[in-house]
Coordinates of C-alpha atoms and ligand atoms in Angstrom, one line a residue:
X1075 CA 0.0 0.0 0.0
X1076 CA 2.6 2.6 1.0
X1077 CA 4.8 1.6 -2.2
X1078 CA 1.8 2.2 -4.3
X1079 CA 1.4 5.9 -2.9
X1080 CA 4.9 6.6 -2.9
X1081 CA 6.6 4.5 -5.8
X1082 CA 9.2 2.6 -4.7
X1083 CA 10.9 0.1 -6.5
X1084 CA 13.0 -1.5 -4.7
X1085 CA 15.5 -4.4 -5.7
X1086 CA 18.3 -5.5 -3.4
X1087 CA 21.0 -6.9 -6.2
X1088 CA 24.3 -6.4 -3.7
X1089 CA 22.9 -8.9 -1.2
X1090 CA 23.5 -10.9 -3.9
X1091 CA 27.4 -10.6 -3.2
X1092 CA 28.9 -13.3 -0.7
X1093 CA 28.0 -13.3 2.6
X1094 CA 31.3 -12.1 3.7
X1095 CA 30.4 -8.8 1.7
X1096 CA 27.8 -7.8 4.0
X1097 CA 25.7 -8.1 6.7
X1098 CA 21.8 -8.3 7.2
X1099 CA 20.3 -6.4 9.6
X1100 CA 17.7 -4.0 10.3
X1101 CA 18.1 0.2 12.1
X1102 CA 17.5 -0.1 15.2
X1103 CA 14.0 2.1 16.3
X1104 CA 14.5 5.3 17.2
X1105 CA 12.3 6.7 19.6
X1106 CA 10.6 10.0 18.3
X1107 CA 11.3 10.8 14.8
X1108 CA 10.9 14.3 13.0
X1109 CA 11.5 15.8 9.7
X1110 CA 14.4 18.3 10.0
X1111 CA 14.7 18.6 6.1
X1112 CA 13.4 16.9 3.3
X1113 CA 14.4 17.5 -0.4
X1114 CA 11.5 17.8 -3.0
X1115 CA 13.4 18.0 -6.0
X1116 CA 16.0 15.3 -5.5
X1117 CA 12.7 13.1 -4.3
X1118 CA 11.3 14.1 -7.7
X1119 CA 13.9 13.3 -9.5
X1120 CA 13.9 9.8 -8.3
X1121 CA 10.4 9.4 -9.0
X1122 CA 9.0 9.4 -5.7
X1123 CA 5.6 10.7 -4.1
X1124 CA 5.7 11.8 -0.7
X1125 CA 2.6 14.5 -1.1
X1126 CA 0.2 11.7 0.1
X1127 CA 2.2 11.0 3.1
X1128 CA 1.7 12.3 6.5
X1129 CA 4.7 14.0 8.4
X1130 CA 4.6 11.4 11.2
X1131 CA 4.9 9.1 8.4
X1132 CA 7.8 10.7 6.5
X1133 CA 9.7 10.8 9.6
X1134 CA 8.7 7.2 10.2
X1135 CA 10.1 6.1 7.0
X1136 CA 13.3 8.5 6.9
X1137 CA 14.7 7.3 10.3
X1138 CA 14.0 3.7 9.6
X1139 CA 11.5 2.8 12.2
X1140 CA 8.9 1.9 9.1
X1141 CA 11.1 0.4 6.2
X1142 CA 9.8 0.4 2.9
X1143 CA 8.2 -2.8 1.3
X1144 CA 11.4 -4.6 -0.8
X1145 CA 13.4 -3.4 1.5
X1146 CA 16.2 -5.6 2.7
X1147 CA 18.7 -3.3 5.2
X1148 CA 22.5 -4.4 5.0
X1149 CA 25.6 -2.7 6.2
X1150 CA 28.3 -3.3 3.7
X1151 CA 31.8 -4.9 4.6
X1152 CA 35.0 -3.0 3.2
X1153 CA 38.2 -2.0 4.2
X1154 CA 40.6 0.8 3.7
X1155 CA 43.8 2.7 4.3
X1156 CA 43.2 5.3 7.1
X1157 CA 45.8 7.9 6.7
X1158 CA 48.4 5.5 4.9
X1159 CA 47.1 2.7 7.3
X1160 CA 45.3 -0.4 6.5
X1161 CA 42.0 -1.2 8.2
X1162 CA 38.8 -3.5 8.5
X1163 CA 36.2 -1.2 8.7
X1164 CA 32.3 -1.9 7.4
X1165 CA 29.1 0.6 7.7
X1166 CA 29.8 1.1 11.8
X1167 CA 26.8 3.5 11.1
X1168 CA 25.2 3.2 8.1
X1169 CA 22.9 1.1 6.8
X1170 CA 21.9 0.5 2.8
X1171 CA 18.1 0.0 3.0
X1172 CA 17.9 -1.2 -0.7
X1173 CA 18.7 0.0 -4.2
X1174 CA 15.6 2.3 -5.9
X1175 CA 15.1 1.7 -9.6
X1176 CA 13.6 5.0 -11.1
X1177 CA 11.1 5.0 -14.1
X1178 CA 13.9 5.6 -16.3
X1179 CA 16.0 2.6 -15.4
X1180 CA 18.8 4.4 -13.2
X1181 CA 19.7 2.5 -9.9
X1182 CA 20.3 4.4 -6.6
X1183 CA 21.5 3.1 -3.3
X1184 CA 19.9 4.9 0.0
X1185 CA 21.7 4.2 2.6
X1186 CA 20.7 5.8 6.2
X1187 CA 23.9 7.2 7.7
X1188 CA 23.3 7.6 11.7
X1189 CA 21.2 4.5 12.0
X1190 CA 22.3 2.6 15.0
X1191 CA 25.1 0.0 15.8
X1192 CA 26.1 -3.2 13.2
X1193 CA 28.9 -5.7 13.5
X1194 CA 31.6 -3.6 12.0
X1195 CA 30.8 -0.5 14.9
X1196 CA 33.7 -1.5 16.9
X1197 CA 33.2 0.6 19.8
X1198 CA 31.3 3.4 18.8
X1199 CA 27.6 4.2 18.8
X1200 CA 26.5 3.9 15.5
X1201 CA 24.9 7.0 15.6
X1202 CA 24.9 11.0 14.7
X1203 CA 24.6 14.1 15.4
X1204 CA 22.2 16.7 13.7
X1205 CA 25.1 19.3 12.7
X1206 CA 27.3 16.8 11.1
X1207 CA 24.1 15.5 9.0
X1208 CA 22.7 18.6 8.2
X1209 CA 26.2 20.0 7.0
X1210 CA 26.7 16.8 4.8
X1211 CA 23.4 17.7 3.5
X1212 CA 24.2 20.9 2.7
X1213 CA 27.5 20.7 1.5
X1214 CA 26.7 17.6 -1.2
X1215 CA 23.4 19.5 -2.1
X1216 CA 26.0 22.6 -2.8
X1217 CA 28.4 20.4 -5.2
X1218 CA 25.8 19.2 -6.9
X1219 CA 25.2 22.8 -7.7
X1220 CA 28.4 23.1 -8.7
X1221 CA 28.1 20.2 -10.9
X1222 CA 31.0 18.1 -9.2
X1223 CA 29.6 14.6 -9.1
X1224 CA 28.6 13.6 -5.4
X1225 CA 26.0 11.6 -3.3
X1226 CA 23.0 13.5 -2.8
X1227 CA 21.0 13.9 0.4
X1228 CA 17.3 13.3 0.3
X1229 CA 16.6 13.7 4.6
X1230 CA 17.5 14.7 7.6
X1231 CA 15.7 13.3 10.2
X1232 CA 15.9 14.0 14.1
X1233 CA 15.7 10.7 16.5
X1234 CA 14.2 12.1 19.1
X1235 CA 17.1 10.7 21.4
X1236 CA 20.4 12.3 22.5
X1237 CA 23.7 11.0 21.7
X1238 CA 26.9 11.9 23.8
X1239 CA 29.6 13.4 22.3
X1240 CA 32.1 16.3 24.1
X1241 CA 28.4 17.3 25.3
X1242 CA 24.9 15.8 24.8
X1243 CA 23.3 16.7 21.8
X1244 CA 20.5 15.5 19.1
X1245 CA 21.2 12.1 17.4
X1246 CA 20.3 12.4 13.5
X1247 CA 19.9 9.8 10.7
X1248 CA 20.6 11.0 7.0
X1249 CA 19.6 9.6 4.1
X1250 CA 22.4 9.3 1.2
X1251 CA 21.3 8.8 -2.3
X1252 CA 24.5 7.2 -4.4
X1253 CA 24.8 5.8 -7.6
X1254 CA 26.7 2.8 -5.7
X1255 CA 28.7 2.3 -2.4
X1256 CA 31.1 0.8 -3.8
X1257 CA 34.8 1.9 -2.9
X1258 CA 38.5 1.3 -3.2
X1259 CA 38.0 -0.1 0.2
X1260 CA 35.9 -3.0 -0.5
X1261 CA 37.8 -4.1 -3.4
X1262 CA 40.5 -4.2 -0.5
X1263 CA 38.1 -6.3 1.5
X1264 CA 37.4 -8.9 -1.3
X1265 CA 41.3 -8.9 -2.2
X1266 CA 42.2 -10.3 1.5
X1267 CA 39.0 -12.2 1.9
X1268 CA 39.6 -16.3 2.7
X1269 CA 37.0 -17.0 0.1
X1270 CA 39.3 -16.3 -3.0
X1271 CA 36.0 -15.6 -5.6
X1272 CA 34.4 -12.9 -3.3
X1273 CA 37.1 -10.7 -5.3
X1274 CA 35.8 -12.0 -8.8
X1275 CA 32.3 -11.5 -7.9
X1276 CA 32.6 -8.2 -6.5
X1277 CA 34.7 -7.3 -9.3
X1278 CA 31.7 -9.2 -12.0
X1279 CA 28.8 -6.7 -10.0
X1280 CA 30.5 -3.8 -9.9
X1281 CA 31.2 -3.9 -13.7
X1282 CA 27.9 -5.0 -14.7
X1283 CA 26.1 -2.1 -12.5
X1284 CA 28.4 0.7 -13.6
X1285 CA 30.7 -0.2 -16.8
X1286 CA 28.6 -2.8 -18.7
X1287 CA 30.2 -1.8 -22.2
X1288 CA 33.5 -3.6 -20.7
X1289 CA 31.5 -7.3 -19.7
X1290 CA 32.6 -8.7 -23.0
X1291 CA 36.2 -6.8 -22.8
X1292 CA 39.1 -9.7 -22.6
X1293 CA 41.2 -7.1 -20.6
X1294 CA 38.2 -6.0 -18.4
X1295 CA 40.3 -5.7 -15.2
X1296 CA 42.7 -3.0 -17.1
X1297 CA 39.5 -1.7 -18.5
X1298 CA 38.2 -1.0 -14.8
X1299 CA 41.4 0.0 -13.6
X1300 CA 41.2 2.8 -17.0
X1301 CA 38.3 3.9 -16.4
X1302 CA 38.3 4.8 -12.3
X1303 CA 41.4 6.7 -13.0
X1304 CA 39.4 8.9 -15.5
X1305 CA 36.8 9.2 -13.6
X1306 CA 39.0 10.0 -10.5
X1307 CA 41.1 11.7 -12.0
X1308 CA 38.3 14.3 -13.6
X1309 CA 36.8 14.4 -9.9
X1310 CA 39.6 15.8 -8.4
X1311 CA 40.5 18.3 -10.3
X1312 CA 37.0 19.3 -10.4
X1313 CA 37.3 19.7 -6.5
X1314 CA 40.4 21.5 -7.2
X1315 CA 38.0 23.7 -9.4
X1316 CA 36.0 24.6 -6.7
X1317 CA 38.8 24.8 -4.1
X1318 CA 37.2 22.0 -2.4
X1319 CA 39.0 20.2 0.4
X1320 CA 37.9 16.8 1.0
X1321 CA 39.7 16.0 4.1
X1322 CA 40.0 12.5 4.6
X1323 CA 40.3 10.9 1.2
X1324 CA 41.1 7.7 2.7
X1325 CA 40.8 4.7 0.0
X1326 CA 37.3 3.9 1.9
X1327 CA 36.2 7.1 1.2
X1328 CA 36.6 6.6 -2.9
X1329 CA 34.1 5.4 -4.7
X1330 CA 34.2 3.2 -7.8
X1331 CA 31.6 5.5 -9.8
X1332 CA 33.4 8.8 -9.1
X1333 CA 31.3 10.6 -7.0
X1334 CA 32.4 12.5 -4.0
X1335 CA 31.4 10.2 -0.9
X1336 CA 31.6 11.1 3.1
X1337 CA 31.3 14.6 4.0
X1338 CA 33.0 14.7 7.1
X1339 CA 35.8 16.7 7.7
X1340 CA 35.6 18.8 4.4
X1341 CA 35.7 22.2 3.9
X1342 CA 35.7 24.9 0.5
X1343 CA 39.1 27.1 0.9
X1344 CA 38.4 31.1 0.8
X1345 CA 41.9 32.8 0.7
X1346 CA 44.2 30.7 -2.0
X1347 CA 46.4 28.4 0.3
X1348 CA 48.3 25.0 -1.4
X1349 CA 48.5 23.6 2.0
X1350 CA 44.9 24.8 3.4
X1351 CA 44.3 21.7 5.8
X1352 CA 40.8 21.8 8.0
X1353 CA 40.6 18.3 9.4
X1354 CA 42.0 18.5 13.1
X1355 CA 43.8 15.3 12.6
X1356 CA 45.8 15.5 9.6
X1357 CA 48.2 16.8 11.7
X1358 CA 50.7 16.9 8.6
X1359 CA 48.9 17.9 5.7
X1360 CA 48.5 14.0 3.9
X1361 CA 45.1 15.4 2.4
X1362 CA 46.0 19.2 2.1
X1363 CA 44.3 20.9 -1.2
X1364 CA 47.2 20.8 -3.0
X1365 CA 48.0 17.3 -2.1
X1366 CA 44.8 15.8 -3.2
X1367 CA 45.9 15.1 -6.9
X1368 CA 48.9 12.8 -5.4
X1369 CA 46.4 11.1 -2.8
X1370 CA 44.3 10.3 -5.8
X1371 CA 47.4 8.2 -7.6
X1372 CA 48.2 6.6 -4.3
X1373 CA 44.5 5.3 -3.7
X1374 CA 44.6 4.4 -7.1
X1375 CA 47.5 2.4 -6.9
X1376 CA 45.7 0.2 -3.8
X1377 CA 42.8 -0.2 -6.3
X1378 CA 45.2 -1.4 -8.6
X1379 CA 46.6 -3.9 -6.5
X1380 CA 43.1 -5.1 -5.3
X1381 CA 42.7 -5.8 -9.4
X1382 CA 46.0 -7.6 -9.7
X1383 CA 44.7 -11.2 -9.3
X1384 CA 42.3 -10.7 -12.4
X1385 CA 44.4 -8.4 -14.6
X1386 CA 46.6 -11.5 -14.7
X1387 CA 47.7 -14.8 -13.2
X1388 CA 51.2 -13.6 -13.7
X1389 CA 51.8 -11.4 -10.7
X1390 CA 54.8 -9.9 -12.5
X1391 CA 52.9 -9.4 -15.6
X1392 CA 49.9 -8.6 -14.1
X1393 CA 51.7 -5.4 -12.0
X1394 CA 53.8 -4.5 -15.0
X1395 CA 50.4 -3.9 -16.8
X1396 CA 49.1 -1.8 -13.4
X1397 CA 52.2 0.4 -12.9
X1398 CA 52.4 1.2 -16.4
X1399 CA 49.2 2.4 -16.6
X1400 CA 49.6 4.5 -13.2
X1401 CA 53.0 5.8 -14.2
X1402 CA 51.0 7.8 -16.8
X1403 CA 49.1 9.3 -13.6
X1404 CA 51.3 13.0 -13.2
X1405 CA 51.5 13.9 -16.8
X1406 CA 48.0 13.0 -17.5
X1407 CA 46.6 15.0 -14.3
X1408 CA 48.8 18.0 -15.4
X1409 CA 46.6 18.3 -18.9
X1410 CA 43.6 18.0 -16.9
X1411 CA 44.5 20.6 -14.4
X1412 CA 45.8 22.9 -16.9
X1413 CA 43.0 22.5 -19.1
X1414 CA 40.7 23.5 -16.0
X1415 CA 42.6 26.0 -15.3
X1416 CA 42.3 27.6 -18.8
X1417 CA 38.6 27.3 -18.3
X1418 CA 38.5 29.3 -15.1
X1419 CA 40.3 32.0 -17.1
X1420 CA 38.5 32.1 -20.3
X1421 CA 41.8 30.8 -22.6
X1422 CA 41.6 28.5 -25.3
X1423 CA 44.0 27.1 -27.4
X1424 CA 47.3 26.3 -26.5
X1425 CA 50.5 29.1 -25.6
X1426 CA 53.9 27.9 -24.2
X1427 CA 53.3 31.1 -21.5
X1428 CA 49.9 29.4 -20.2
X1429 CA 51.7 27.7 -17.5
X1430 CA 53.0 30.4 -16.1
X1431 CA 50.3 33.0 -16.9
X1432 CA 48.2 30.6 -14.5
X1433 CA 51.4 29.9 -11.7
X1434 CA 51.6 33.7 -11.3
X1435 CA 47.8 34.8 -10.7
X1436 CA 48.0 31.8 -7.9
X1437 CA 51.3 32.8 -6.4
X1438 CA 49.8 36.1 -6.1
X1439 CA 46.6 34.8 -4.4
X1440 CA 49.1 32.8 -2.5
X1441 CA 51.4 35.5 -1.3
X1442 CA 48.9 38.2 -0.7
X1443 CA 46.3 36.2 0.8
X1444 CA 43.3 37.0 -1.8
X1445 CA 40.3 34.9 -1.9
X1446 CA 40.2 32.2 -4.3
X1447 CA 36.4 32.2 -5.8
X1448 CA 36.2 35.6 -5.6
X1449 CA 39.2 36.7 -7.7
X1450 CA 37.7 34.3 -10.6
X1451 CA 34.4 36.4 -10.5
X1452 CA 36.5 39.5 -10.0
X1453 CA 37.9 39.1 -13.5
X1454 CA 34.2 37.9 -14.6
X1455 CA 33.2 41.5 -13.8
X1456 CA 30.9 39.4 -11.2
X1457 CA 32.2 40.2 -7.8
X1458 CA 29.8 42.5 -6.1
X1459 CA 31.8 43.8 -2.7
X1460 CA 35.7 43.6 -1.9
X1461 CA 37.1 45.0 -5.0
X1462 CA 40.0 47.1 -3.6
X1463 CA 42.2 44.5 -3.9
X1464 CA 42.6 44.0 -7.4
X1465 CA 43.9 47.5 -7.9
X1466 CA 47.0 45.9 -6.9
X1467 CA 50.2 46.7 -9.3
X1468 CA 50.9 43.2 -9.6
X1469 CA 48.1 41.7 -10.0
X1470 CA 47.1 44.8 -13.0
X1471 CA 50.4 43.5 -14.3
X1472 CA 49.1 40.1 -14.7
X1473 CA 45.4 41.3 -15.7
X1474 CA 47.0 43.1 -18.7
X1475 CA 49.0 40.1 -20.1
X1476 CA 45.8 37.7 -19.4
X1477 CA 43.6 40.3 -21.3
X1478 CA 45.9 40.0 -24.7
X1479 CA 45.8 35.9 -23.9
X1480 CA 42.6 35.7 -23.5
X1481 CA 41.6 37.1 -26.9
X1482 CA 43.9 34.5 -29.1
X1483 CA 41.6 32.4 -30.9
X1484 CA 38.6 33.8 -28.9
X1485 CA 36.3 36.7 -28.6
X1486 CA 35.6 38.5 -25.3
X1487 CA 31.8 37.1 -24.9
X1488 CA 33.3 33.3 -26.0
X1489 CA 35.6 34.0 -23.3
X1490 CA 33.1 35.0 -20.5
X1491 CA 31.1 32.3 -21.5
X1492 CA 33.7 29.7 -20.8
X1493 CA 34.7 31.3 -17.5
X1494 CA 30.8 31.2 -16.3
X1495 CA 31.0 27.8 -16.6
X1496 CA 33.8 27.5 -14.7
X1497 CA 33.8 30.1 -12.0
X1498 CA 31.0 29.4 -9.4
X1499 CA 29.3 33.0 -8.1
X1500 CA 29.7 31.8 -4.5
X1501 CA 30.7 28.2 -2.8
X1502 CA 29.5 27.0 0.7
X1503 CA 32.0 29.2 2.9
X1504 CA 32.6 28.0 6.7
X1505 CA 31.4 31.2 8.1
X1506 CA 28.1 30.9 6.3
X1507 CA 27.9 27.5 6.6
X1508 CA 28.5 27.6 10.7
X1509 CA 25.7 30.2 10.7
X1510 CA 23.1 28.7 9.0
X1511 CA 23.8 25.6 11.3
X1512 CA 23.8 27.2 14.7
X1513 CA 20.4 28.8 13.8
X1514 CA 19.3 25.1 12.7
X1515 CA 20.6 23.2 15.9
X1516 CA 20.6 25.6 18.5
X1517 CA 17.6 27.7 18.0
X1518 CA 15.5 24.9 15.9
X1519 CA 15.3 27.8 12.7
X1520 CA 16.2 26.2 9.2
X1521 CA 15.8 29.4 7.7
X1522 CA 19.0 30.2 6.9
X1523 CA 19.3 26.4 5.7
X1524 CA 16.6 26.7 3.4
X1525 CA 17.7 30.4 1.9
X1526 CA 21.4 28.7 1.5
X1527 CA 20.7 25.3 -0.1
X1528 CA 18.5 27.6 -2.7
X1529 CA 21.1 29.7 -3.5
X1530 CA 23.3 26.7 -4.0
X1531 CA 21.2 25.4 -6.7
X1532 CA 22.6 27.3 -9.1
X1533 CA 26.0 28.6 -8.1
X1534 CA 26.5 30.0 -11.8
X1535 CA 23.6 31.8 -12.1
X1536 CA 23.3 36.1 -11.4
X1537 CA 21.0 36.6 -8.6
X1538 CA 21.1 39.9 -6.7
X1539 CA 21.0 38.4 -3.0
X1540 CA 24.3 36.1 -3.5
X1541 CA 26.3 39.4 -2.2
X1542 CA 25.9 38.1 0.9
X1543 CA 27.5 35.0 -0.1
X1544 CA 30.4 36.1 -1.5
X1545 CA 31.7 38.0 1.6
X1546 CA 35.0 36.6 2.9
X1547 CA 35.3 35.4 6.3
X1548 CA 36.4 38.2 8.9
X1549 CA 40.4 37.4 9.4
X1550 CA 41.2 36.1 12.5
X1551 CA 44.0 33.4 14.2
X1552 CA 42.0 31.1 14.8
X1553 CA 41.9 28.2 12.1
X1554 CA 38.8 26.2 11.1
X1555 CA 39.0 23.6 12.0
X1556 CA 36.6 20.3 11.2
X1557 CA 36.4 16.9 13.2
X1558 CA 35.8 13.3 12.0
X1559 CA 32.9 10.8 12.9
X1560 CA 31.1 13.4 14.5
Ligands
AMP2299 P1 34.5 8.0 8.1 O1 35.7 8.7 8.7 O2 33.2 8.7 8.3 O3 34.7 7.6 6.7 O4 34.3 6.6 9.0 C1 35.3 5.7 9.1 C2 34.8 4.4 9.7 O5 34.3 4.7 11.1 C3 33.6 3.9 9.0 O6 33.7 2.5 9.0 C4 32.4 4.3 9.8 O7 31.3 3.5 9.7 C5 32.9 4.3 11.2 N1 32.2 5.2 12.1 C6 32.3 6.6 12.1 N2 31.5 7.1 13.1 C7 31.0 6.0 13.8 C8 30.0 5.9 14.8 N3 29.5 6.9 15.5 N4 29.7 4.6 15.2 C9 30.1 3.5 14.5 N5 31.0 3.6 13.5 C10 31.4 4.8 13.1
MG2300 MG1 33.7 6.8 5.3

């Protein structure tokens, strides 16, 4: 009855997977359940009906006290390097409640993040906190504006209990909408599992949900390996786009389909900083902004070596074929990066001086401090407030020799059109960010929230009240900082 209103269609394919892969097992209740958010359009998009559904309902269904018919709940086995260190790890606090087929054939996991213990919890709670899930809704809702390929959020729901943390505070269970779960890490899992064809069948899923045109393929592990460096590879340097600072790109944190997975510790950089860290425990900058690109090779490389079994029974063959596909890695990540670069300034074509024309605008931000977004819509005549700065000599230096660059093989509006593209109007600043979630958590006012995640539907788009969003951050000492499994 409820899937008829609603429009579920659920199918549960990865409990297909070995045993070992997974485990089955349903969210624990949670005593009072309330709608904090809810998103219409992504709902929408999916194909789903809420309108006929009461609040109490919603709620009931979003915090998992009411699952959905189909529904089979699992928590997903995987392991991963943790800051250079290997791990068993597993959902501790997640659960996949099933995999939603929409009308036009696309398959979506949901997964409820926050929804009680499982057997890969170790010793923690299983459970979260409202700030945490409302700022991963809010921050993947924002690069999905951005058009950087993420998980989505469809709720936040409250539990109606506390959980403790440095204080008490109000446990939260959000739902994640993700083309798969599938990482890095549990390719790691299958590799060191006893049962030596949980790697083969992990291996013949994930291909047949997200690469079928390489079934067939006699090299299909190569072809994998290929194709999640592109697709990695094109990710970050779309965070680097952005100025987007994932945090803790551990290899569980990866995913096989390239979207941007776990918002924990991440952050968007304002003033332009190589080595802009936010996580309080990177302690020595292993997942700094600039350091992402390398991060990326080196998780590649353990995804590689999960593959090495089927790219060949010949281990020596088998991780000559791997490394010389990885070796290509730098160069390869270079064109990409450049190439984005050239977008963000409206250049086409290529010039020996592009390089440097791009080096010496970011040592300037660097040196002086400036304010990364901003200084792209600066030269998109799009920055509404904090101007002065570009009247610096240096930087008009610069401006004049980018001008005549800009024009080779281009016109001025071919140009702007490019850089509007590229340049985002505003990102999801900390400052604004913080705000909107104090009024949310402390004061029970999603106004701010709601104004925000609007805005951040269209990043690119000239709207008259996204001043408020490009105003930098007051300087102060004090870093922000961000915390893990909050
Ligand atoms: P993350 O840093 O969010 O990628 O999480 C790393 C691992 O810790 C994952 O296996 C999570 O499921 C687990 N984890 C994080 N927070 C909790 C929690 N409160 N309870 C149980 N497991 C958790
Ligand atoms: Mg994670």
């Amino acid at each position: 009855m409820l899937d008829k209103r609603i429009g579920w269609q659920f199918d549960n394919t990865y409990s297909s997977l070995p045993e070992s892969m997974l485990s089955k097992l349903s969210p624990t209740p949670v005593k009072a359940p309330e709608i904090v958010i809810f998103n219409d359009s992504l709902s929408k998009k999916l194909g789903l009906d809420f309108s006929k559904i009461s609040k109490k309902e919603l709620a009931s269904i979003f915090s998992g006290n009411q699952l959905p018919i189909g529904s089979e709940s699992i928590a997903q086995a995987y392991a991963g390097h943790q800051f250079g260190h290997f791990t068993i790890l597993g959902d501790g606090r997640a659960l996949m409640i099933g995999e939603h087929i929409t009308k036009d054939n696309k398959r979506y996991d949901l997964q409820f993040k926050g929804s009680g213990k499982t057997p890969y919890s170790r010793n923690a709670d299983g459970r979260a906190a409202l700030g945490p899930m409302l700022r991963e809704y809010i921050i993947s809702e924002a690069m999905h504006g951005l058009k950087v390929p993420t998980t989505r959020s469809l709720a936040v729901v409250k539990t109606g209990e506390n959980i403790i943390r440095e204080e008490n505070l109000d446990g939260a269970i959000l739902t994640r909408v993700a083309s798969s779960h599938i990482r890095v890490g549990t390719f790691q899992y299958a590799l060191i599992s006893n049962n030596k064809n949980d790697l083969k069948s992990l291996f013949n899923y994930t291909i047949k949900r997200h690469y079928p045109e390489i079934l067939k393929s006699k090299t299909a592990a190569v072809d994998l390996l290929k194709i999640v460096y592109e697709k990695q590879m094109s990710l970050i340097s779309e965070w680097m786009r952005v100025g987007f600072v994932h945090g803790v790109m551990n290899t569980d944190n990866m995913t096989i389909s390239g979207e941007t997975i776990d918002y924990g510790p991440c952050a968007f950089m304002d003033t332009y900083s190589p080595d802009t860290v936010f996580s309080s425990i990177d302690l020595h900058g292993r997942y700094a902004y600039f350091n992402q690109p390398a991060i990326t090779k080196w998780n590649l490389e353990r995804f590689a070596e999960s593959l090495l079994p089927l790219i060949d029974d010949n281990r020596e063959k088998a991780i000559k074929s791997a490394t010389e596909i990885m070796s290509t890695f730098p160069n390869r990540y270079k064109k990409v990066w450049i190439t984005m670069m050239k977008n963000k300034l409206g250049i086409i074509g290529d010039d020996p001086d592009d390089e440097s024309l791009i080096s010496e605008l970011l040592s300037w931000m660097h040196l002086n401090k400036i304010d990364y977004t901003n200084t792209f819509c600066f030269l998109m005549d799009e920055l509404l407030i904090g101007k002065e700065i570009y009247s610096n000599k240096q930087f008009l230096s610069w401006k004049k020799k980018w001008a005549q660059r800009r024009l080779i093989g281009n016109t001025i509006e071919g140009s702007i059109s490019l850089m509007r593209k590229s340049n985002p109007l505003f990102i999801p600043r900390n400052h604004i960010v913080e705000d909107a979630l104090k009024f949310a958590t402390e004061l029970n006012d999603l106004t701010k929230v709601k104004q925000f995640l609007l805005a951040c539907e269209n990043p690119y788009e000239k709207k008259t009240h996204i001043m408020q969003y490009q105003k930098v951050p007051k300087p102060t000492n004090k870093k922000y900082q961000t915390y893990c499994g909050t």
